[in-house]
Amino acid sequence: MNLALLRGLLAAAGARGTRAELRAPEAGSCCVVLKTPARTKR
Amino acid sequence: MPGTDLESQIAVISLLDEPIRRGLYLYVAERRCEVGRDEAARALRISRALAAFHLDKLVQQGLLDASYRRLTARRGPGAGRPAKLYHRSTRQLDLTLPERRYELAGRVFARALTAVAPAARGALQRAARAEGRRLGADAMNAGTTPPASTVRCGSGIARSTPSPTSAGPWCAG
């Protein structure tokens, strides 16, 4: 459910390149993370 | 010592009414990794002693947890004491006035949905995605920018996101 929520949010916000993924739960954190490709230096 | 759970939660939240303390809590909560006193003091441009005082207050009330670790590779005599490090605790506050138990209601709904699965699962996903789209559209209309970068902390790779019941659509709840 959290994953679907975040994916909907990113789509509506036009956050291209940022993606929501599931990750194993850890203390103090639920299991959806947002990932953005690393920027390359020029 | 506060009696009821409601009183206890009010007491904890009132702790955050102090601007420096609130700033420290928000800073540590968003870092997603352990924060030392020096770093916290620098971030808020306050003295190390003042940061330590407020950070320990937050630990006392269970909003932060503390641990001790050496930040350098030095060991033995002369290496100094391990640094006291802070991170957000897993304690969750859910305060509504008048008191409502939305989490309980949510569990009841979840149980009911599970009972009628698998058809309900798809409906739940669609509803969550629709709600996410609504939040995203609201944010765009409000001029809020979507998350633009990955927060790196130690070996961490990405910024965690809150559950739908956490504050803010993409804060590091």
PDB file of C-alpha atoms in Angstrom:
ATOM      1  CA  MET A   1       0.000   0.000   0.000  1.00  0.00           C
ATOM      2  CA  ASN A   2       2.795   2.424   0.911  1.00  0.00           C
ATOM      3  CA  LEU A   3       4.574   1.585  -2.323  1.00  0.00           C
ATOM      4  CA  ALA A   4       1.476   2.255  -4.398  1.00  0.00           C
ATOM      5  CA  LEU A   5       0.895   5.516  -2.544  1.00  0.00           C
ATOM      6  CA  LEU A   6       4.417   6.767  -3.160  1.00  0.00           C
ATOM      7  CA  ARG A   7       4.383   5.701  -6.801  1.00  0.00           C
ATOM      8  CA  GLY A   8       1.147   7.592  -7.311  1.00  0.00           C
ATOM      9  CA  LEU A   9       2.614  10.623  -5.598  1.00  0.00           C
ATOM     10  CA  LEU A  10       5.780  10.600  -7.693  1.00  0.00           C
ATOM     11  CA  ALA A  11       3.794  10.219 -10.883  1.00  0.00           C
ATOM     12  CA  ALA A  12       1.543  13.150 -10.051  1.00  0.00           C
ATOM     13  CA  ALA A  13       4.440  15.286  -8.882  1.00  0.00           C
ATOM     14  CA  GLY A  14       6.343  14.637 -12.085  1.00  0.00           C
ATOM     15  CA  ALA A  15       9.377  13.418 -10.192  1.00  0.00           C
ATOM     16  CA  ARG A  16      11.131  11.854 -13.151  1.00  0.00           C
ATOM     17  CA  GLY A  17      14.095   9.719 -12.244  1.00  0.00           C
ATOM     18  CA  THR A  18      13.008   9.259  -8.655  1.00  0.00           C
ATOM     19  CA  ARG A  19      11.527   5.877  -7.989  1.00  0.00           C
ATOM     20  CA  ALA A  20       9.924   4.218  -5.008  1.00  0.00           C
ATOM     21  CA  GLU A  21      11.097   0.763  -4.049  1.00  0.00           C
ATOM     22  CA  LEU A  22      10.494  -1.692  -1.286  1.00  0.00           C
ATOM     23  CA  ARG A  23      13.322  -2.313   1.135  1.00  0.00           C
ATOM     24  CA  ALA A  24      13.531  -4.558   4.169  1.00  0.00           C
ATOM     25  CA  PRO A  25      12.214  -2.801   7.279  1.00  0.00           C
ATOM     26  CA  GLU A  26      14.703  -1.458   9.789  1.00  0.00           C
ATOM     27  CA  ALA A  27      14.417   0.232  13.146  1.00  0.00           C
ATOM     28  CA  GLY A  28      12.666   3.553  12.859  1.00  0.00           C
ATOM     29  CA  SER A  29      12.021   3.220   9.187  1.00  0.00           C
ATOM     30  CA  CYS A  30       9.341   1.655   7.119  1.00  0.00           C
ATOM     31  CA  CYS A  31      10.182  -0.208   3.997  1.00  0.00           C
ATOM     32  CA  VAL A  32       9.579   2.125   1.062  1.00  0.00           C
ATOM     33  CA  VAL A  33      12.576   4.151  -0.044  1.00  0.00           C
ATOM     34  CA  LEU A  34      12.902   6.827  -2.682  1.00  0.00           C
ATOM     35  CA  LYS A  35      15.895   6.498  -4.961  1.00  0.00           C
ATOM     36  CA  THR A  36      17.325   9.051  -7.319  1.00  0.00           C
ATOM     37  CA  PRO A  37      20.121   8.268  -9.760  1.00  0.00           C
ATOM     38  CA  ALA A  38      23.451   9.715  -8.649  1.00  0.00           C
ATOM     39  CA  ARG A  39      24.412  12.897 -10.455  1.00  0.00           C
ATOM     40  CA  THR A  40      27.535  12.794 -12.548  1.00  0.00           C
ATOM     41  CA  LYS A  41      30.123  15.526 -12.044  1.00  0.00           C
ATOM     42  CA  ARG A  42      31.300  17.496 -15.009  1.00  0.00           C
TER      43      ARG A  42
ATOM     44  CA  MET B   1       4.773  11.712  35.748  1.00  0.00           C
ATOM     45  CA  PRO B   2       1.844  11.859  33.372  1.00  0.00           C
ATOM     46  CA  GLY B   3      -0.847   9.289  33.963  1.00  0.00           C
ATOM     47  CA  THR B   4      -2.728   8.376  30.819  1.00  0.00           C
ATOM     48  CA  ASP B   5      -1.281   7.681  27.422  1.00  0.00           C
ATOM     49  CA  LEU B   6      -2.889  10.874  26.123  1.00  0.00           C
ATOM     50  CA  GLU B   7      -1.266  12.909  28.885  1.00  0.00           C
ATOM     51  CA  SER B   8       2.047  11.223  28.217  1.00  0.00           C
ATOM     52  CA  GLN B   9       1.887  12.086  24.524  1.00  0.00           C
ATOM     53  CA  ILE B  10       0.952  15.685  25.244  1.00  0.00           C
ATOM     54  CA  ALA B  11       3.919  15.929  27.607  1.00  0.00           C
ATOM     55  CA  VAL B  12       6.280  14.638  24.936  1.00  0.00           C
ATOM     56  CA  ILE B  13       4.948  16.900  22.223  1.00  0.00           C
ATOM     57  CA  SER B  14       5.099  19.921  24.518  1.00  0.00           C
ATOM     58  CA  LEU B  15       8.802  19.200  24.809  1.00  0.00           C
ATOM     59  CA  LEU B  16       9.101  20.155  21.153  1.00  0.00           C
ATOM     60  CA  ASP B  17       7.595  23.572  21.738  1.00  0.00           C
ATOM     61  CA  GLU B  18      11.078  24.797  22.573  1.00  0.00           C
ATOM     62  CA  PRO B  19      12.529  25.995  19.224  1.00  0.00           C
ATOM     63  CA  ILE B  20      16.090  24.737  19.693  1.00  0.00           C
ATOM     64  CA  ARG B  21      14.929  21.366  20.914  1.00  0.00           C
ATOM     65  CA  ARG B  22      12.496  21.098  18.041  1.00  0.00           C
ATOM     66  CA  GLY B  23      15.224  22.028  15.601  1.00  0.00           C
ATOM     67  CA  LEU B  24      17.524  19.373  17.019  1.00  0.00           C
ATOM     68  CA  TYR B  25      14.825  16.733  16.853  1.00  0.00           C
ATOM     69  CA  LEU B  26      13.975  17.548  13.255  1.00  0.00           C
ATOM     70  CA  TYR B  27      17.637  17.585  12.293  1.00  0.00           C
ATOM     71  CA  VAL B  28      18.365  14.199  13.855  1.00  0.00           C
ATOM     72  CA  ALA B  29      15.123  12.677  12.560  1.00  0.00           C
ATOM     73  CA  GLU B  30      15.907  13.687   9.018  1.00  0.00           C
ATOM     74  CA  ARG B  31      19.523  12.545   9.041  1.00  0.00           C
ATOM     75  CA  ARG B  32      18.630   8.849   8.972  1.00  0.00           C
ATOM     76  CA  CYS B  33      21.912   8.055  10.713  1.00  0.00           C
ATOM     77  CA  GLU B  34      23.526   8.684  14.058  1.00  0.00           C
ATOM     78  CA  VAL B  35      24.320  12.303  14.850  1.00  0.00           C
ATOM     79  CA  GLY B  36      26.968  13.453  17.298  1.00  0.00           C
ATOM     80  CA  ARG B  37      26.775  16.470  19.572  1.00  0.00           C
ATOM     81  CA  ASP B  38      29.317  18.424  17.565  1.00  0.00           C
ATOM     82  CA  GLU B  39      27.461  17.919  14.314  1.00  0.00           C
ATOM     83  CA  ALA B  40      24.121  18.848  15.867  1.00  0.00           C
ATOM     84  CA  ALA B  41      25.595  21.959  17.455  1.00  0.00           C
ATOM     85  CA  ARG B  42      27.110  23.061  14.159  1.00  0.00           C
ATOM     86  CA  ALA B  43      23.871  22.442  12.303  1.00  0.00           C
ATOM     87  CA  LEU B  44      21.874  24.659  14.625  1.00  0.00           C
ATOM     88  CA  ARG B  45      24.694  27.106  15.308  1.00  0.00           C
ATOM     89  CA  ILE B  46      24.526  26.648  19.040  1.00  0.00           C
ATOM     90  CA  SER B  47      27.096  25.624  21.602  1.00  0.00           C
ATOM     91  CA  ARG B  48      27.964  21.966  22.040  1.00  0.00           C
ATOM     92  CA  ALA B  49      26.861  22.096  25.676  1.00  0.00           C
ATOM     93  CA  LEU B  50      23.459  23.484  24.752  1.00  0.00           C
ATOM     94  CA  ALA B  51      23.019  20.860  22.040  1.00  0.00           C
ATOM     95  CA  ALA B  52      23.973  18.120  24.492  1.00  0.00           C
ATOM     96  CA  PHE B  53      21.482  19.406  27.040  1.00  0.00           C
ATOM     97  CA  HIS B  54      18.569  19.388  24.612  1.00  0.00           C
ATOM     98  CA  LEU B  55      19.548  16.142  22.927  1.00  0.00           C
ATOM     99  CA  ASP B  56      19.614  14.388  26.284  1.00  0.00           C
ATOM    100  CA  LYS B  57      16.199  15.833  27.120  1.00  0.00           C
ATOM    101  CA  LEU B  58      14.890  14.297  23.928  1.00  0.00           C
ATOM    102  CA  VAL B  59      16.413  10.964  24.911  1.00  0.00           C
ATOM    103  CA  GLN B  60      14.799  11.151  28.350  1.00  0.00           C
ATOM    104  CA  GLN B  61      11.384  11.531  26.752  1.00  0.00           C
ATOM    105  CA  GLY B  62      11.987   8.728  24.287  1.00  0.00           C
ATOM    106  CA  LEU B  63      11.997  10.845  21.136  1.00  0.00           C
ATOM    107  CA  LEU B  64      15.638  10.010  20.469  1.00  0.00           C
ATOM    108  CA  ASP B  65      17.810   7.032  21.314  1.00  0.00           C
ATOM    109  CA  ALA B  66      21.474   7.319  22.186  1.00  0.00           C
ATOM    110  CA  SER B  67      24.421   5.029  21.688  1.00  0.00           C
ATOM    111  CA  TYR B  68      28.171   5.283  22.176  1.00  0.00           C
ATOM    112  CA  ARG B  69      30.751   4.689  19.489  1.00  0.00           C
ATOM    113  CA  ARG B  70      34.283   5.740  18.676  1.00  0.00           C
ATOM    114  CA  LEU B  71      34.353   7.925  15.605  1.00  0.00           C
ATOM    115  CA  THR B  72      38.051   7.389  14.937  1.00  0.00           C
ATOM    116  CA  ALA B  73      40.149   4.293  14.471  1.00  0.00           C
ATOM    117  CA  ARG B  74      42.250   5.132  17.523  1.00  0.00           C
ATOM    118  CA  ARG B  75      42.094   2.681  20.388  1.00  0.00           C
ATOM    119  CA  GLY B  76      43.596   2.347  23.822  1.00  0.00           C
ATOM    120  CA  PRO B  77      44.960   5.072  26.120  1.00  0.00           C
ATOM    121  CA  GLY B  78      44.668   8.539  24.641  1.00  0.00           C
ATOM    122  CA  ALA B  79      41.938   7.558  22.268  1.00  0.00           C
ATOM    123  CA  GLY B  80      39.397   9.431  24.349  1.00  0.00           C
ATOM    124  CA  ARG B  81      35.889   8.419  25.277  1.00  0.00           C
ATOM    125  CA  PRO B  82      33.437   7.082  22.726  1.00  0.00           C
ATOM    126  CA  ALA B  83      31.165   9.748  21.289  1.00  0.00           C
ATOM    127  CA  LYS B  84      27.536   9.871  22.307  1.00  0.00           C
ATOM    128  CA  LEU B  85      25.452   9.552  19.181  1.00  0.00           C
ATOM    129  CA  TYR B  86      21.753  10.172  18.681  1.00  0.00           C
ATOM    130  CA  HIS B  87      19.167   8.818  16.311  1.00  0.00           C
ATOM    131  CA  ARG B  88      15.418   8.995  16.121  1.00  0.00           C
ATOM    132  CA  SER B  89      13.693   6.465  18.317  1.00  0.00           C
ATOM    133  CA  THR B  90      10.985   4.152  17.090  1.00  0.00           C
ATOM    134  CA  ARG B  91       8.492   5.744  19.469  1.00  0.00           C
ATOM    135  CA  GLN B  92       5.423   6.848  17.589  1.00  0.00           C
ATOM    136  CA  LEU B  93       3.104   9.615  18.685  1.00  0.00           C
ATOM    137  CA  ASP B  94      -0.431   9.734  17.464  1.00  0.00           C
ATOM    138  CA  LEU B  95      -2.165  12.655  19.058  1.00  0.00           C
ATOM    139  CA  THR B  96      -5.638  13.800  18.144  1.00  0.00           C
ATOM    140  CA  LEU B  97      -7.885  16.053  20.182  1.00  0.00           C
ATOM    141  CA  PRO B  98     -10.480  15.004  20.967  1.00  0.00           C
ATOM    142  CA  GLU B  99      -8.901  11.589  21.211  1.00  0.00           C
ATOM    143  CA  ARG B 100      -9.545   9.338  18.225  1.00  0.00           C
ATOM    144  CA  ARG B 101      -8.122   5.930  17.485  1.00  0.00           C
ATOM    145  CA  TYR B 102      -7.582   6.038  13.761  1.00  0.00           C
ATOM    146  CA  GLU B 103      -4.891   3.382  13.912  1.00  0.00           C
ATOM    147  CA  LEU B 104      -7.328   0.974  15.525  1.00  0.00           C
ATOM    148  CA  ALA B 105      -9.882   1.759  12.858  1.00  0.00           C
ATOM    149  CA  GLY B 106      -7.209   1.182  10.233  1.00  0.00           C
ATOM    150  CA  ARG B 107      -6.395  -2.234  11.665  1.00  0.00           C
ATOM    151  CA  VAL B 108     -10.058  -3.204  11.604  1.00  0.00           C
ATOM    152  CA  PHE B 109     -10.339  -2.141   7.969  1.00  0.00           C
ATOM    153  CA  ALA B 110      -7.138  -3.994   7.100  1.00  0.00           C
ATOM    154  CA  ARG B 111      -8.419  -7.152   8.746  1.00  0.00           C
ATOM    155  CA  ALA B 112     -11.681  -6.901   6.858  1.00  0.00           C
ATOM    156  CA  LEU B 113      -9.852  -6.351   3.582  1.00  0.00           C
ATOM    157  CA  THR B 114      -7.600  -9.318   4.236  1.00  0.00           C
ATOM    158  CA  ALA B 115     -10.631 -11.488   4.864  1.00  0.00           C
ATOM    159  CA  VAL B 116     -12.019 -10.798   1.425  1.00  0.00           C
ATOM    160  CA  ALA B 117      -8.692 -11.011  -0.390  1.00  0.00           C
ATOM    161  CA  PRO B 118      -7.432 -11.327  -3.082  1.00  0.00           C
ATOM    162  CA  ALA B 119      -9.946  -9.049  -4.762  1.00  0.00           C
ATOM    163  CA  ALA B 120      -9.512  -6.443  -2.042  1.00  0.00           C
ATOM    164  CA  ARG B 121      -5.763  -6.333  -2.496  1.00  0.00           C
ATOM    165  CA  GLY B 122      -6.023  -4.829  -5.939  1.00  0.00           C
ATOM    166  CA  ALA B 123      -8.590  -2.322  -4.751  1.00  0.00           C
ATOM    167  CA  LEU B 124      -6.309  -1.319  -1.907  1.00  0.00           C
ATOM    168  CA  GLN B 125      -3.386  -0.774  -4.281  1.00  0.00           C
ATOM    169  CA  ARG B 126      -5.522   1.304  -6.599  1.00  0.00           C
ATOM    170  CA  ALA B 127      -6.866   3.381  -3.736  1.00  0.00           C
ATOM    171  CA  ALA B 128      -3.366   3.981  -2.380  1.00  0.00           C
ATOM    172  CA  ARG B 129      -2.083   5.000  -5.808  1.00  0.00           C
ATOM    173  CA  ALA B 130      -5.024   7.352  -6.288  1.00  0.00           C
ATOM    174  CA  GLU B 131      -4.378   8.914  -2.908  1.00  0.00           C
ATOM    175  CA  GLY B 132      -0.714   9.287  -3.778  1.00  0.00           C
ATOM    176  CA  ARG B 133      -1.653  11.039  -7.003  1.00  0.00           C
ATOM    177  CA  ARG B 134      -3.885  13.387  -5.046  1.00  0.00           C
ATOM    178  CA  LEU B 135      -1.066  14.208  -2.624  1.00  0.00           C
ATOM    179  CA  GLY B 136       1.346  14.729  -5.490  1.00  0.00           C
ATOM    180  CA  ALA B 137      -1.060  17.015  -7.317  1.00  0.00           C
ATOM    181  CA  ASP B 138      -1.667  18.990  -4.128  1.00  0.00           C
ATOM    182  CA  ALA B 139       2.068  19.367  -3.643  1.00  0.00           C
ATOM    183  CA  MET B 140       2.515  20.577  -7.209  1.00  0.00           C
ATOM    184  CA  ASN B 141      -0.279  23.087  -6.787  1.00  0.00           C
ATOM    185  CA  ALA B 142       1.281  24.287  -3.558  1.00  0.00           C
ATOM    186  CA  GLY B 143       4.621  24.727  -5.289  1.00  0.00           C
ATOM    187  CA  THR B 144       6.352  22.100  -3.190  1.00  0.00           C
ATOM    188  CA  THR B 145       9.170  20.336  -4.960  1.00  0.00           C
ATOM    189  CA  PRO B 146       9.272  16.568  -5.074  1.00  0.00           C
ATOM    190  CA  PRO B 147      12.252  14.777  -3.569  1.00  0.00           C
ATOM    191  CA  ALA B 148      15.249  15.669  -5.661  1.00  0.00           C
ATOM    192  CA  SER B 149      18.117  13.768  -4.217  1.00  0.00           C
ATOM    193  CA  THR B 150      19.084  10.739  -2.286  1.00  0.00           C
ATOM    194  CA  VAL B 151      20.187  11.272   1.274  1.00  0.00           C
ATOM    195  CA  ARG B 152      23.373   9.393   1.970  1.00  0.00           C
ATOM    196  CA  CYS B 153      24.280   8.455   5.484  1.00  0.00           C
ATOM    197  CA  GLY B 154      27.091   6.108   6.262  1.00  0.00           C
ATOM    198  CA  SER B 155      26.274   2.941   4.412  1.00  0.00           C
ATOM    199  CA  GLY B 156      22.682   4.013   3.827  1.00  0.00           C
ATOM    200  CA  ILE B 157      21.646   4.430   0.250  1.00  0.00           C
ATOM    201  CA  ALA B 158      18.396   6.245   0.188  1.00  0.00           C
ATOM    202  CA  ARG B 159      15.938   8.359   1.990  1.00  0.00           C
ATOM    203  CA  SER B 160      13.202   6.426   3.708  1.00  0.00           C
ATOM    204  CA  THR B 161       9.651   7.449   3.319  1.00  0.00           C
ATOM    205  CA  PRO B 162       6.898   7.475   5.865  1.00  0.00           C
ATOM    206  CA  SER B 163       3.833   5.357   5.998  1.00  0.00           C
ATOM    207  CA  PRO B 164       0.651   7.067   4.850  1.00  0.00           C
ATOM    208  CA  THR B 165      -0.117   7.879   8.446  1.00  0.00           C
ATOM    209  CA  SER B 166       3.132   9.752   8.997  1.00  0.00           C
ATOM    210  CA  ALA B 167       3.431  13.486   8.688  1.00  0.00           C
ATOM    211  CA  GLY B 168       4.123  14.868   5.241  1.00  0.00           C
ATOM    212  CA  PRO B 169       4.048  13.031   1.943  1.00  0.00           C
ATOM    213  CA  TRP B 170       7.808  12.594   1.577  1.00  0.00           C
ATOM    214  CA  CYS B 171       9.517  13.700   4.716  1.00  0.00           C
ATOM    215  CA  ALA B 172      11.963  11.273   6.242  1.00  0.00           C
ATOM    216  CA  GLY B 173       9.472  10.155   8.746  1.00  0.00           C
TER     217      GLY B 173
END
